Amino acid sequence: MYDTGINNVPQQTTNSNNNNSKIIIVCITLLIIVLIVAGTFLLLSNNNSNNAIPNNTPINSQNDLSQKNSQESISQNNPTQSPSNDYPLEIISGSFYTGSSLSDKTKCSVFVGAEHSGKQVKISVLYSRDGNNLNQGKIVPVTVDSSGYVTVSSADAFKYYPDNAYITLYDSNGNIQDTRNVYMDATGGTQSF
């Protein structure tokens, strides 16, 4: 048998398969980059009022220095004053007072903090004894006194000393700010919580 040399001819390698693979990889990479850039642009341009970037540039740049000095002097003159909105309205502590007479009402004093003095709030205190309600726990509007206390007396005197009080503190709009369930001794006098 004669060797015709057809099988011994070296095969030509074509770069077309190699080139196609490289082109596909480059296209996929470019597509990913375009998607990342578009997504970033979409996120940055989609600012609404909830996550808007504040503009701290003063309107009158000539008055900027005098405004800054004025604000600094105000903060130095009143270092302890700040808006009461910065502090949460919460029940910090308090006390109950019940007299020994059947005609004595039960008084509840709740400390919410002196930073809230003068603020209008609402409070309800539901008293009970052995699981039975002694009152209706009506919501009463009151003003926080200068010491930071909210004080409210029961509408009626109770036949029994309460052994439990459920206090609910509201803001002036009637939104619940804090609650406290207080277990009490069923006796007269002052009890703190």
Coordinates of C-alpha atoms in Angstrom, one line a residue:
M1 CA 0.0 0.0 0.0
Y2 CA 1.1 3.2 -1.0
D3 CA 1.0 6.2 1.3
T4 CA -0.9 8.9 -0.6
G5 CA 0.0 11.4 2.0
I6 CA -3.6 12.6 2.5
N7 CA -3.7 11.6 6.1
N8 CA -0.2 13.0 6.8
V9 CA -1.1 16.5 5.7
P10 CA -0.9 18.8 8.7
Q11 CA -4.3 20.2 9.6
Q12 CA -4.6 23.9 9.3
T13 CA -5.7 25.5 12.6
T14 CA -8.3 28.1 12.1
N15 CA -8.5 31.0 14.4
S16 CA -12.1 31.6 13.7
N17 CA -13.3 29.4 16.6
N18 CA -10.8 31.1 18.9
N19 CA -11.8 34.6 17.6
N20 CA -15.6 33.8 18.1
S21 CA -15.0 32.8 21.7
K22 CA -13.0 36.0 22.4
I23 CA -15.7 38.1 20.8
I24 CA -18.5 36.5 22.9
I25 CA -16.5 37.0 26.1
V26 CA -15.9 40.7 25.3
C27 CA -19.6 41.2 24.4
I28 CA -20.7 39.6 27.7
T29 CA -18.2 41.7 29.7
L30 CA -19.4 44.9 28.0
L31 CA -23.0 43.9 28.6
I32 CA -22.3 43.4 32.3
I33 CA -20.5 46.8 32.6
V34 CA -23.4 48.6 30.8
L35 CA -25.9 46.9 33.2
I36 CA -23.9 47.9 36.3
V37 CA -23.5 51.5 35.1
A38 CA -27.3 51.7 34.2
G39 CA -28.3 50.3 37.6
T40 CA -26.0 52.7 39.4
F41 CA -27.4 55.7 37.4
L42 CA -31.0 54.5 38.1
L43 CA -30.4 54.3 41.8
L44 CA -28.7 57.7 42.0
S45 CA -31.3 59.4 39.9
N46 CA -34.2 57.9 41.7
N47 CA -33.9 60.0 44.8
N48 CA -37.3 61.0 46.3
S49 CA -38.2 63.0 49.3
N50 CA -37.5 60.1 51.7
N51 CA -33.8 59.8 50.7
A52 CA -33.1 63.1 49.1
I53 CA -29.6 64.5 49.5
P54 CA -29.8 67.7 51.5
N55 CA -28.5 70.9 50.1
N56 CA -26.5 72.6 52.8
T57 CA -25.4 75.5 50.6
P58 CA -26.5 78.8 52.2
I59 CA -28.7 81.1 50.2
N60 CA -26.9 84.3 51.1
S61 CA -23.2 83.4 51.2
Q62 CA -22.4 86.9 52.5
N63 CA -24.4 86.3 55.7
D64 CA -23.0 82.8 56.1
L65 CA -20.3 83.7 58.6
S66 CA -22.6 85.9 60.7
Q67 CA -25.3 83.3 60.8
K68 CA -22.7 80.7 61.9
N69 CA -21.4 82.9 64.7
S70 CA -25.0 83.7 65.8
Q71 CA -25.9 80.0 66.0
E72 CA -22.7 79.2 67.9
S73 CA -23.4 81.9 70.5
I74 CA -27.0 80.6 70.9
S75 CA -25.8 77.1 71.5
Q76 CA -23.2 78.2 73.9
N77 CA -25.7 80.3 75.9
N78 CA -28.2 77.5 76.1
P79 CA -26.2 74.2 76.3
T80 CA -28.9 72.2 78.1
Q81 CA -31.9 73.4 76.1
S82 CA -33.0 71.3 73.1
P83 CA -36.3 70.6 71.5
S84 CA -38.5 68.1 73.4
N85 CA -39.0 66.3 70.1
D86 CA -35.5 65.0 70.4
Y87 CA -36.5 63.0 73.5
P88 CA -39.0 60.1 73.4
L89 CA -42.1 60.5 75.4
E90 CA -41.9 57.6 77.8
I91 CA -42.9 56.5 81.3
I92 CA -39.6 56.7 83.3
S93 CA -40.9 56.2 86.8
G94 CA -43.8 57.2 89.0
S95 CA -45.9 56.7 92.1
F96 CA -49.5 56.0 93.3
Y97 CA -51.2 57.5 96.3
T98 CA -54.4 56.0 97.8
G99 CA -55.8 57.4 101.0
S100 CA -57.3 55.3 103.8
S101 CA -60.9 56.7 103.5
L102 CA -63.5 55.2 101.2
S103 CA -63.9 58.6 99.7
D104 CA -60.3 59.0 98.7
K105 CA -59.4 58.9 95.0
T106 CA -56.2 57.2 93.8
K107 CA -53.7 59.6 92.4
C108 CA -51.1 58.6 89.8
S109 CA -47.9 60.6 89.1
V110 CA -45.8 59.6 86.1
F111 CA -42.3 61.0 85.5
V112 CA -41.7 61.6 81.8
G113 CA -38.7 63.9 82.0
A114 CA -38.3 67.6 82.6
E115 CA -37.5 68.2 79.0
H116 CA -41.2 67.6 78.3
S117 CA -42.4 70.3 80.7
G118 CA -45.3 72.3 79.3
K119 CA -46.1 69.7 76.7
Q120 CA -49.7 68.6 76.3
V121 CA -50.2 64.8 76.6
K122 CA -52.9 62.3 77.3
I123 CA -52.9 59.5 79.9
S124 CA -55.1 56.7 80.9
V125 CA -54.8 54.6 84.1
L126 CA -56.9 51.4 84.3
Y127 CA -57.0 50.2 87.9
S128 CA -58.0 46.6 88.8
R129 CA -58.2 44.4 91.9
D130 CA -58.0 40.6 91.6
G131 CA -58.4 40.8 87.8
N132 CA -61.6 42.9 88.0
N133 CA -61.5 46.5 86.7
L134 CA -62.2 49.2 89.2
N135 CA -62.6 52.0 86.6
Q136 CA -62.9 52.5 82.9
G137 CA -59.4 53.8 82.3
K138 CA -60.6 56.9 80.4
I139 CA -58.1 59.0 78.4
V140 CA -57.5 62.3 80.2
P141 CA -55.6 65.3 78.6
V142 CA -53.0 66.8 80.9
T143 CA -50.0 69.1 80.8
V144 CA -46.5 67.9 81.9
D145 CA -45.6 70.1 84.9
S146 CA -42.3 71.9 85.3
S147 CA -40.6 69.0 87.0
G148 CA -41.6 66.6 84.2
Y149 CA -44.5 64.8 85.9
V150 CA -47.9 64.0 84.6
T151 CA -50.4 63.7 87.5
V152 CA -54.0 62.4 87.3
S153 CA -56.5 61.3 89.9
S154 CA -59.1 58.6 89.4
A155 CA -62.5 59.9 88.5
D156 CA -64.1 58.0 91.5
A157 CA -63.0 56.6 94.8
F158 CA -62.7 52.8 94.8
K159 CA -64.4 50.4 97.2
Y160 CA -61.2 48.3 97.2
Y161 CA -57.5 49.2 97.0
P162 CA -56.2 48.5 93.5
D163 CA -53.5 45.8 93.1
N164 CA -52.8 46.5 89.5
A165 CA -52.6 49.6 87.2
Y166 CA -52.2 49.7 83.5
I167 CA -50.8 53.1 82.4
T168 CA -51.0 54.3 78.8
L169 CA -49.2 57.5 77.8
Y170 CA -50.3 59.3 74.6
D171 CA -49.0 62.3 72.7
S172 CA -51.3 65.2 72.2
N173 CA -52.7 63.6 69.0
G174 CA -53.7 60.5 70.8
N175 CA -50.9 58.3 69.5
I176 CA -49.6 55.7 72.1
Q177 CA -46.1 56.6 73.2
D178 CA -45.6 54.1 76.1
T179 CA -47.4 51.7 78.4
R180 CA -46.6 50.3 81.8
N181 CA -48.2 47.5 83.8
V182 CA -47.6 48.1 87.5
Y183 CA -48.4 45.5 90.2
M184 CA -49.3 47.2 93.5
D185 CA -49.8 46.2 97.1
A186 CA -53.5 46.4 97.9
T187 CA -53.0 48.9 100.7
G188 CA -53.3 52.6 101.2
G189 CA -50.4 55.1 101.1
T190 CA -47.7 55.9 98.5
Q191 CA -46.2 53.2 96.2
S192 CA -43.5 53.9 93.7
F193 CA -42.6 52.2 90.5

